[in-house]
PDB file of C-alpha atoms in Angstrom:
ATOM      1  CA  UNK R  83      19.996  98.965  79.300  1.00  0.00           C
ATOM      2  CA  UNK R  84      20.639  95.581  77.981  1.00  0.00           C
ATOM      3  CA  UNK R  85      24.002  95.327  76.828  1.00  0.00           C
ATOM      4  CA  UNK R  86      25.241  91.898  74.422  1.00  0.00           C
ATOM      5  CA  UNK R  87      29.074  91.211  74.019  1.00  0.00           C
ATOM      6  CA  UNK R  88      31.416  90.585  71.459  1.00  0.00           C
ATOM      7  CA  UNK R  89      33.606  88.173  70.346  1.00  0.00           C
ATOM      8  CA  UNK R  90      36.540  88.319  68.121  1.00  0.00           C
ATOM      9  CA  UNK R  91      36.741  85.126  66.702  1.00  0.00           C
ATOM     10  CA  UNK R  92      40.266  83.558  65.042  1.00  0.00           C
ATOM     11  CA  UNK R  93      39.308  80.979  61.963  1.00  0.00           C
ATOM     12  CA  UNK R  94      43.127  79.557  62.001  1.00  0.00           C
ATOM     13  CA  UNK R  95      44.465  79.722  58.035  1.00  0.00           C
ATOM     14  CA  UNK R  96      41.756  77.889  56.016  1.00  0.00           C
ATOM     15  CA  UNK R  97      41.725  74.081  56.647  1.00  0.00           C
ATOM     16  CA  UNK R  98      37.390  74.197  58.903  1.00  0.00           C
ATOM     17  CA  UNK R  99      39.456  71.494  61.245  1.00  0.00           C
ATOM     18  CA  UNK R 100      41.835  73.701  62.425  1.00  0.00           C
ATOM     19  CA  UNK R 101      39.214  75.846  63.829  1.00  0.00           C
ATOM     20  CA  UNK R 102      39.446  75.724  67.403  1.00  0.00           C
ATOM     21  CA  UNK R 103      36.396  74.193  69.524  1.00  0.00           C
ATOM     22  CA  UNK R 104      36.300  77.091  71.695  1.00  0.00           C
ATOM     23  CA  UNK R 105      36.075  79.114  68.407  1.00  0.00           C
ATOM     24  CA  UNK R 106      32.985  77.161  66.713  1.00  0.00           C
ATOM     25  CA  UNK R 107      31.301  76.755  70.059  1.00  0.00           C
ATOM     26  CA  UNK R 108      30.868  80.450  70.102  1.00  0.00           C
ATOM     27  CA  UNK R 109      30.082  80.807  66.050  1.00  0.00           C
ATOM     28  CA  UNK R 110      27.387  77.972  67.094  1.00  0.00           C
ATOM     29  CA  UNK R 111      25.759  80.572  69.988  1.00  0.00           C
ATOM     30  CA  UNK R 112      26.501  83.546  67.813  1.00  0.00           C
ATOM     31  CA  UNK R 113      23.485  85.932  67.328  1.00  0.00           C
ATOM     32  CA  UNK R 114      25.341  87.458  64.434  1.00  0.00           C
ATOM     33  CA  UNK R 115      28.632  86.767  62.476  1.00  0.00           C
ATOM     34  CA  UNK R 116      30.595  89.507  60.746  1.00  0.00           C
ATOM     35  CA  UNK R 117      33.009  88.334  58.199  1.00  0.00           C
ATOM     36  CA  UNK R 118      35.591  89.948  56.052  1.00  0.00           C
ATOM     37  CA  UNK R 119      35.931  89.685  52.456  1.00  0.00           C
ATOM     38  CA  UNK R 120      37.236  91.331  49.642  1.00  0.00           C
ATOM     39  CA  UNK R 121      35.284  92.853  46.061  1.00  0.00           C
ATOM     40  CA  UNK R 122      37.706  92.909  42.606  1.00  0.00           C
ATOM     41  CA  UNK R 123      37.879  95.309  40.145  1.00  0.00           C
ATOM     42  CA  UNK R 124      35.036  93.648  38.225  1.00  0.00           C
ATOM     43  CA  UNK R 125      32.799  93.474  41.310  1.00  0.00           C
ATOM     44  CA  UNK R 126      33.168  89.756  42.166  1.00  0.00           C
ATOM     45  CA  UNK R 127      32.834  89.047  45.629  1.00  0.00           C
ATOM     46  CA  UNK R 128      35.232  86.404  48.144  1.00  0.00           C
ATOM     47  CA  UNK R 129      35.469  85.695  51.356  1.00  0.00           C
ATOM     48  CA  UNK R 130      38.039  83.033  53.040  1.00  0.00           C
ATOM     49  CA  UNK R 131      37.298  83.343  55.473  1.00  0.00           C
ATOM     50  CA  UNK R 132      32.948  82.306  54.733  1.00  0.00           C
ATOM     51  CA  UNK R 133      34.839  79.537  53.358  1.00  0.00           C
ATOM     52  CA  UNK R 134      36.536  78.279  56.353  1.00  0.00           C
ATOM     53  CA  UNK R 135      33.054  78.907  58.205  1.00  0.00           C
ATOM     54  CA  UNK R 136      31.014  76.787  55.359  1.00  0.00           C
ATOM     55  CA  UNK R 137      31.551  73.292  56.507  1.00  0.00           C
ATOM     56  CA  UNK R 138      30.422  73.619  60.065  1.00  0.00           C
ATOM     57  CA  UNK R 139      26.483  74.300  59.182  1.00  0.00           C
ATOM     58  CA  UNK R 140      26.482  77.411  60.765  1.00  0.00           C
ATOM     59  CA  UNK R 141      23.353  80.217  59.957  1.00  0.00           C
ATOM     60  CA  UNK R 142      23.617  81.919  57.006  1.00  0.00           C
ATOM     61  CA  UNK R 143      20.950  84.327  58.172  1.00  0.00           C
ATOM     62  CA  UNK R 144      23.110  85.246  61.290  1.00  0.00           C
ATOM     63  CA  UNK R 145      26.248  86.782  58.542  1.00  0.00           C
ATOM     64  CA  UNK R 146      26.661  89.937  57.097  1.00  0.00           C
ATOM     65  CA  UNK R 147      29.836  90.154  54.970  1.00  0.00           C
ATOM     66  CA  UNK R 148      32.512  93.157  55.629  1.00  0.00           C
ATOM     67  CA  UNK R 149      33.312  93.468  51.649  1.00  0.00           C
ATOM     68  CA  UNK R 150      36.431  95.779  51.154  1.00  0.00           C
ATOM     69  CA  UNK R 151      37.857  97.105  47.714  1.00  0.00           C
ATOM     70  CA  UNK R 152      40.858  95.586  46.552  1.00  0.00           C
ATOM     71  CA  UNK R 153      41.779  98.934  45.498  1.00  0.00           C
ATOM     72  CA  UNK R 154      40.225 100.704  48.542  1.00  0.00           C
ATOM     73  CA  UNK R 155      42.705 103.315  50.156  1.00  0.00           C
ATOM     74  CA  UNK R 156      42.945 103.642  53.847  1.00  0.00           C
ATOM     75  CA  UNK R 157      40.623 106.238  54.071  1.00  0.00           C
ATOM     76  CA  UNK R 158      37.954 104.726  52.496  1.00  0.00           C
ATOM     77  CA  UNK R 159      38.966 101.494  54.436  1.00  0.00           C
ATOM     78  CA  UNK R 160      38.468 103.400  57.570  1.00  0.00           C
ATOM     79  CA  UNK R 161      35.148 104.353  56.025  1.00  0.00           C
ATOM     80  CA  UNK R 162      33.712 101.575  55.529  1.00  0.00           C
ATOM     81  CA  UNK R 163      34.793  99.712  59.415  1.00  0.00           C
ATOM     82  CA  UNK R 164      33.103 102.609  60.880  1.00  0.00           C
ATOM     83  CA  UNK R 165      29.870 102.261  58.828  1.00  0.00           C
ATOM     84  CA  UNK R 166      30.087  98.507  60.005  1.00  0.00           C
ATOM     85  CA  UNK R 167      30.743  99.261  63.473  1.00  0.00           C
ATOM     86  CA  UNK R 168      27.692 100.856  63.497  1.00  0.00           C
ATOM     87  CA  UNK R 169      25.621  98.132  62.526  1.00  0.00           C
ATOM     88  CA  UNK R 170      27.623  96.359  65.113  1.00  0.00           C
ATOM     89  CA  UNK R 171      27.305  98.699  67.770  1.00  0.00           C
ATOM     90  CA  UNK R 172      23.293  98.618  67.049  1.00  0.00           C
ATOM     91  CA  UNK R 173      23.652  94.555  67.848  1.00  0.00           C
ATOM     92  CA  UNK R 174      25.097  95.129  70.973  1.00  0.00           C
ATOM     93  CA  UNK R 175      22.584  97.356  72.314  1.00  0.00           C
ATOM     94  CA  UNK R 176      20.005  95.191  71.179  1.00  0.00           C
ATOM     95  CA  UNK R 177      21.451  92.569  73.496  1.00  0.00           C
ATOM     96  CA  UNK R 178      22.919  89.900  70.813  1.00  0.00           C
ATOM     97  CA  UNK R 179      25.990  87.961  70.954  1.00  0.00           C
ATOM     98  CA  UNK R 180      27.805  89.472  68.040  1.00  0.00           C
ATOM     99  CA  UNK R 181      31.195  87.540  66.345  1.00  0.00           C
ATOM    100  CA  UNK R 182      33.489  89.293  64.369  1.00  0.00           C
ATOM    101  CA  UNK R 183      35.600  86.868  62.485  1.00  0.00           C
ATOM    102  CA  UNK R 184      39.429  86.463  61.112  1.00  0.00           C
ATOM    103  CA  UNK R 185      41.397  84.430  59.528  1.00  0.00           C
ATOM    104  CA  UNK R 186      44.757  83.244  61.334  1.00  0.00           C
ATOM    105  CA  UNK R 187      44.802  84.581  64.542  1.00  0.00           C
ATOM    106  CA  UNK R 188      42.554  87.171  66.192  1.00  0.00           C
ATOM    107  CA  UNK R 189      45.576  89.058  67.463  1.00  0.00           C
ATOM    108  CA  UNK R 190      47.962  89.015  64.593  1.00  0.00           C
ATOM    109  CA  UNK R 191      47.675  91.189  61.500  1.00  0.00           C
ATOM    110  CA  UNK R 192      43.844  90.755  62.017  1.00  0.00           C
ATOM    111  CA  UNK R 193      40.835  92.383  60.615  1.00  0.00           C
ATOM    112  CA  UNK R 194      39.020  92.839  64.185  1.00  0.00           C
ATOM    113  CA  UNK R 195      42.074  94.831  65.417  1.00  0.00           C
ATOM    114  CA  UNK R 196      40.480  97.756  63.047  1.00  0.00           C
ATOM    115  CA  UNK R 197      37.500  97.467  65.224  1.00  0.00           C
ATOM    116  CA  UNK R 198      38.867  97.404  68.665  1.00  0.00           C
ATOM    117  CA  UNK R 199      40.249 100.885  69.153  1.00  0.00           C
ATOM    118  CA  UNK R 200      36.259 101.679  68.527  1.00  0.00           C
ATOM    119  CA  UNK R 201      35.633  98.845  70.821  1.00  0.00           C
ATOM    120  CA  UNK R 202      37.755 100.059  73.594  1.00  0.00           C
ATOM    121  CA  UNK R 203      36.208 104.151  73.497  1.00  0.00           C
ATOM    122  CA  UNK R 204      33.037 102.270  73.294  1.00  0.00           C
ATOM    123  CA  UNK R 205      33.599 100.507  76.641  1.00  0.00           C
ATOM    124  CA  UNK R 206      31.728  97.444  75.118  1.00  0.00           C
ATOM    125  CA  UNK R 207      32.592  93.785  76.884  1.00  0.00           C
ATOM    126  CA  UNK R 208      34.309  91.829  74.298  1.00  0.00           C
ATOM    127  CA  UNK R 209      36.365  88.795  74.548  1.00  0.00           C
ATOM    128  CA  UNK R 210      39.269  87.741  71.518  1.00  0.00           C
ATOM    129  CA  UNK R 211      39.632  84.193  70.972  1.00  0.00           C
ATOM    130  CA  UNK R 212      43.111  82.998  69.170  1.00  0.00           C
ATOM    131  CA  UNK R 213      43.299  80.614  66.520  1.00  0.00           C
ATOM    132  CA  UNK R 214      46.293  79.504  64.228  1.00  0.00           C
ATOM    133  CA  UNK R 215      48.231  81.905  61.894  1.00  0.00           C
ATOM    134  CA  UNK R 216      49.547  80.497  58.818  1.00  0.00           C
ATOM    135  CA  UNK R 217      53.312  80.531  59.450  1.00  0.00           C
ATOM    136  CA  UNK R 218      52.908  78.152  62.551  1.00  0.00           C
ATOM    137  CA  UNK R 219      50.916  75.815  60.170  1.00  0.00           C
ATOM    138  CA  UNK R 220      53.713  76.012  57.872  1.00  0.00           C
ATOM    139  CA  UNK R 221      55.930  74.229  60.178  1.00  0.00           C
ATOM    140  CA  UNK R 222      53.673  71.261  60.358  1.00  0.00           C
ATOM    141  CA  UNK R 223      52.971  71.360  56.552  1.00  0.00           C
ATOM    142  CA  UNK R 224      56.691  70.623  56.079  1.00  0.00           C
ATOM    143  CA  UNK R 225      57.605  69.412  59.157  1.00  0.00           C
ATOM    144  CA  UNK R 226      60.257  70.866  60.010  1.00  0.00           C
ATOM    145  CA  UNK R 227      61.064  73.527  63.561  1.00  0.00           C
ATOM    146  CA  UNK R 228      60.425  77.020  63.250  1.00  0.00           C
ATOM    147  CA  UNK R 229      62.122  77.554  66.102  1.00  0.00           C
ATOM    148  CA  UNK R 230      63.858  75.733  68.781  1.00  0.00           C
ATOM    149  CA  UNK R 231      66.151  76.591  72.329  1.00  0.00           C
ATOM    150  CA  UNK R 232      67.238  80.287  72.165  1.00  0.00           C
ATOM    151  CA  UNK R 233      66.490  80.720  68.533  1.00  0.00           C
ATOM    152  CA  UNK R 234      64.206  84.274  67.625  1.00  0.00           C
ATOM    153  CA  UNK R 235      61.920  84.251  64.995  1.00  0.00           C
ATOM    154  CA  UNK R 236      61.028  87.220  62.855  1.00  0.00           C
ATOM    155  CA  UNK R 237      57.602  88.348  61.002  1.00  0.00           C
ATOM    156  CA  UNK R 238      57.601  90.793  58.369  1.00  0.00           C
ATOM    157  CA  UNK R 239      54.534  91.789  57.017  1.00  0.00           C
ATOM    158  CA  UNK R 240      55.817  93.504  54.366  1.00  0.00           C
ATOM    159  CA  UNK R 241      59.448  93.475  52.522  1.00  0.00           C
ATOM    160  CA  UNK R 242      61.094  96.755  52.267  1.00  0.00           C
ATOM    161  CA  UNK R 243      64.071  96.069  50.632  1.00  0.00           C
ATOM    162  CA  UNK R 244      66.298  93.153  50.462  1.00  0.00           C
ATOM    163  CA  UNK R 245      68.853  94.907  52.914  1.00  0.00           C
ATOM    164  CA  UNK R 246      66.322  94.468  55.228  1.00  0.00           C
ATOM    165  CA  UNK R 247      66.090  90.775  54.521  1.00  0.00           C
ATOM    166  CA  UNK R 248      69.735  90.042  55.140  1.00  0.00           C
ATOM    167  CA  UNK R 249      70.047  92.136  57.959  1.00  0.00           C
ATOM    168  CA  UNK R 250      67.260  90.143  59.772  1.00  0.00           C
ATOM    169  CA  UNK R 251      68.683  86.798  58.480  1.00  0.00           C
ATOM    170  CA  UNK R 252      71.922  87.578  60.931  1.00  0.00           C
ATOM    171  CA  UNK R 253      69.877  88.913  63.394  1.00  0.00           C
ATOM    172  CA  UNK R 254      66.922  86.218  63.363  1.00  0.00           C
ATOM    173  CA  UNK R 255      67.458  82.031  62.634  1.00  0.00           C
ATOM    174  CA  UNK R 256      64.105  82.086  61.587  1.00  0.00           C
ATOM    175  CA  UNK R 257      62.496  84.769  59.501  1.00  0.00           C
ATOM    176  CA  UNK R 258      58.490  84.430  58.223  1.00  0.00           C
ATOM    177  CA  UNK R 259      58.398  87.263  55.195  1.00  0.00           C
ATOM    178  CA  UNK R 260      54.307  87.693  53.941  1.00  0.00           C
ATOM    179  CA  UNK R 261      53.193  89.173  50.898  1.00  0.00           C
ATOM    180  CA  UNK R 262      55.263  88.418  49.009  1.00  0.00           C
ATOM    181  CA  UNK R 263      53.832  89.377  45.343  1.00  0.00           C
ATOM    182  CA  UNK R 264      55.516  92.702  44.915  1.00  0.00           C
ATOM    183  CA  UNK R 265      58.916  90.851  45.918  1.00  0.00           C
ATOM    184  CA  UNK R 266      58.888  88.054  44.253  1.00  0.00           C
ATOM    185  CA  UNK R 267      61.835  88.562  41.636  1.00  0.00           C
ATOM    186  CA  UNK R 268      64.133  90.043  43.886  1.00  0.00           C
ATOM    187  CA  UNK R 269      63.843  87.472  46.564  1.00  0.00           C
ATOM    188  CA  UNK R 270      64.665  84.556  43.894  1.00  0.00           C
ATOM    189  CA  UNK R 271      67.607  86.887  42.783  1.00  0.00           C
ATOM    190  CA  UNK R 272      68.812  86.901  46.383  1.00  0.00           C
ATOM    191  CA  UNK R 273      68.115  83.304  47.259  1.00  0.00           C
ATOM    192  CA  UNK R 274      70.275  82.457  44.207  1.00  0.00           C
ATOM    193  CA  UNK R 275      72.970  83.860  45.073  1.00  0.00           C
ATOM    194  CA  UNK R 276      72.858  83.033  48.882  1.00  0.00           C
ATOM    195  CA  UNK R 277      72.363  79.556  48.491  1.00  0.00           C
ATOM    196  CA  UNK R 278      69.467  80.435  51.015  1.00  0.00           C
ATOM    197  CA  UNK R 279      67.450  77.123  52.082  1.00  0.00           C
ATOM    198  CA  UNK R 280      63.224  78.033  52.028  1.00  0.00           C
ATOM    199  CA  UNK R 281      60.270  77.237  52.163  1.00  0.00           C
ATOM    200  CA  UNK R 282      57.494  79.134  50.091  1.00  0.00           C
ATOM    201  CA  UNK R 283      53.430  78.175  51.053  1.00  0.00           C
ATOM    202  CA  UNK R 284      50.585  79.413  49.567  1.00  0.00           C
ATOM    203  CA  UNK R 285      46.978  79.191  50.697  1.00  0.00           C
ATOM    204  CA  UNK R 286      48.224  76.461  53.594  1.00  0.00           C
ATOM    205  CA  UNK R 287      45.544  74.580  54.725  1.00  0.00           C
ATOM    206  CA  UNK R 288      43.031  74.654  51.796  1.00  0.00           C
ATOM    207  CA  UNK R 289      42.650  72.334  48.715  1.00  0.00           C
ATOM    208  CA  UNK R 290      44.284  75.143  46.815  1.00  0.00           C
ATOM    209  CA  UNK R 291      47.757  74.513  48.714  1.00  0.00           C
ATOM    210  CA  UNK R 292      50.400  74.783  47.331  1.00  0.00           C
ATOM    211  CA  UNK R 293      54.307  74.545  48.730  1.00  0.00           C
ATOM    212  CA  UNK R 294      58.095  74.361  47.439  1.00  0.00           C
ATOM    213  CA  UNK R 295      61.510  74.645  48.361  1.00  0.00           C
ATOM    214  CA  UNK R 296      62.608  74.978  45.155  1.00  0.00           C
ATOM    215  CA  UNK R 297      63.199  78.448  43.461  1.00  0.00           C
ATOM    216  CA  UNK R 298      63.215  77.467  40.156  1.00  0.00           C
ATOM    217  CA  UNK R 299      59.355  76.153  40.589  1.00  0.00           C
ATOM    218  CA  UNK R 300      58.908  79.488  42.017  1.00  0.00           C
ATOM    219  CA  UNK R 301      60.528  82.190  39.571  1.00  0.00           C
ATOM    220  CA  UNK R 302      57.482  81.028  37.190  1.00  0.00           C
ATOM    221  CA  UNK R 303      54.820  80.921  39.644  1.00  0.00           C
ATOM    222  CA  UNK R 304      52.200  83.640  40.126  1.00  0.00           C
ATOM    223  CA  UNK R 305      51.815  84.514  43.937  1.00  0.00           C
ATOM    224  CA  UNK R 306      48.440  85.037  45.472  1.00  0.00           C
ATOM    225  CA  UNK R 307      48.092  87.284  48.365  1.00  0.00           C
ATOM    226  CA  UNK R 308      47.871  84.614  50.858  1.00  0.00           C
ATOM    227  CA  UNK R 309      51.441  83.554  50.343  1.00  0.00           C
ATOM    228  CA  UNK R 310      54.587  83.398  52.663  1.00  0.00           C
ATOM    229  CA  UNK R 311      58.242  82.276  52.733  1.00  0.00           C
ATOM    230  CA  UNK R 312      60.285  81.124  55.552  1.00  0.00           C
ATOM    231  CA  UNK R 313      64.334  80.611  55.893  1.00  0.00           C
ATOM    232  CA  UNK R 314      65.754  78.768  58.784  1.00  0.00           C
ATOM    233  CA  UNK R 315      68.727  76.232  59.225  1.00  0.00           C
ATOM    234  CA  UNK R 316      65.772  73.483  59.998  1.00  0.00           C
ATOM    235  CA  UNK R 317      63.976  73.569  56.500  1.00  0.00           C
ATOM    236  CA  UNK R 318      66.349  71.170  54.855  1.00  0.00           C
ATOM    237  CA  UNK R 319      65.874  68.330  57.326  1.00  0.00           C
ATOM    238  CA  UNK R 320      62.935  67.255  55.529  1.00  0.00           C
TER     239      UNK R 320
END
């Protein structure tokens, strides 16, 4: 039987030069590209990850969008990758290269790691290729060390509660906190009356950027979904 492969492919945090070469080398060969995106209440389509992709002049005809419901629950989430994997599995028995594509890193809170258990029972050949998440860009943006010597970093995906933050501020010299939307007041509260030093990013690495270190600027400032803040001792060296 002829058998294709797949690729998981990272697209680093949305700036098309931080794609890796290794990564558009293997968008350039791909047979077919599967990219996530998301559909709003009214219906409009996005994808950042098509946007990332846009400037390298890659086939149109080879991409077929993974569009999920803001509102989708997991169930219907789990739904809908299944349908797709499918259409994906169908690829690879038809002998195509096949990419499956992410933004930030293919390993790290990544859409193709809903695929891979299905990969893996499958017993497909697949290779991942990493890219850049967000956070590390974030250092560069502002230039400043996430971390340096002995120091540990934290990532939360999510914030709990803000006893959670401060116990992983003693524990951690550098903690990365993402989405941060449903947070937002209470962290300002808390940085307040810390004195906390941050830095808040949003959208890093597209012409939408936007960054601060000041919470004032960010008490009035509506945050997107591909947001994060950072606190570490090293911020306030720039």
């Amino acid at each position: 039987m002829v058998k294709g492969k797949i690729y998981g492919v990272a697209l680093g945090p949305g700036d098309p030069d931080l794609l890796t070469l290794k990564a558009l080398k293997c968008l350039q060969k791909a047979d077919r590209i599967y990219y996530p995106g998301s559909v709003s209440p009214s219906g409009e389509k996005n994808s950042h990850s098509l946007k990332i992709m846009s400037p390298h002049g890659l086939d149109t005809d080879k991409m077929q969008g993974i569009f999920i419901k803001m509102s989708m629950d997991r169930n219907q989430t789990e739904e809908l990758y299944s349908q797709v994997f499918q259409d994906i599995l169908e690829d690879y028995r038809k002998g195509l290269k096949v990419v499956i594509v992410s933004e930030g890193d293919i390993a790290f809170y990544s859409t193709f790691a809903y695929l891979l258990e299905r990969i893996y029972c499958n017993e497909l050949d697949f290779e991942m290729i990493a890219g850049i998440p967000a956070f590390i860009l974030a250092g560069s943006v502002h230039r400043f060390p996430l971390a340096l010597q002995s120091d540990k970093v934290a990532v939360l995906a999510q914030l709990n509660s803000l006893e959670e933050l401060e116990k992983r501020l003693k524990d951690f010299e550098t903690v990365v906190i993402m989405k941060l939307s449903t947070v937002k007041g209470e962290i300002c509260q808390f940085i307040r009356e810390n004195k906390l030093d941050f830095f808040y990013g949003e959208r890093l690495g597209t012409d939408q950027q936007y960054t601060t270190t000041s919470v004032e600027e960010l008490e009035n400032r509506r945050i997107p979904y591909f947001s994060l803040m950072i606190f570490n001792k090293y911020i306030h060296l720039n």
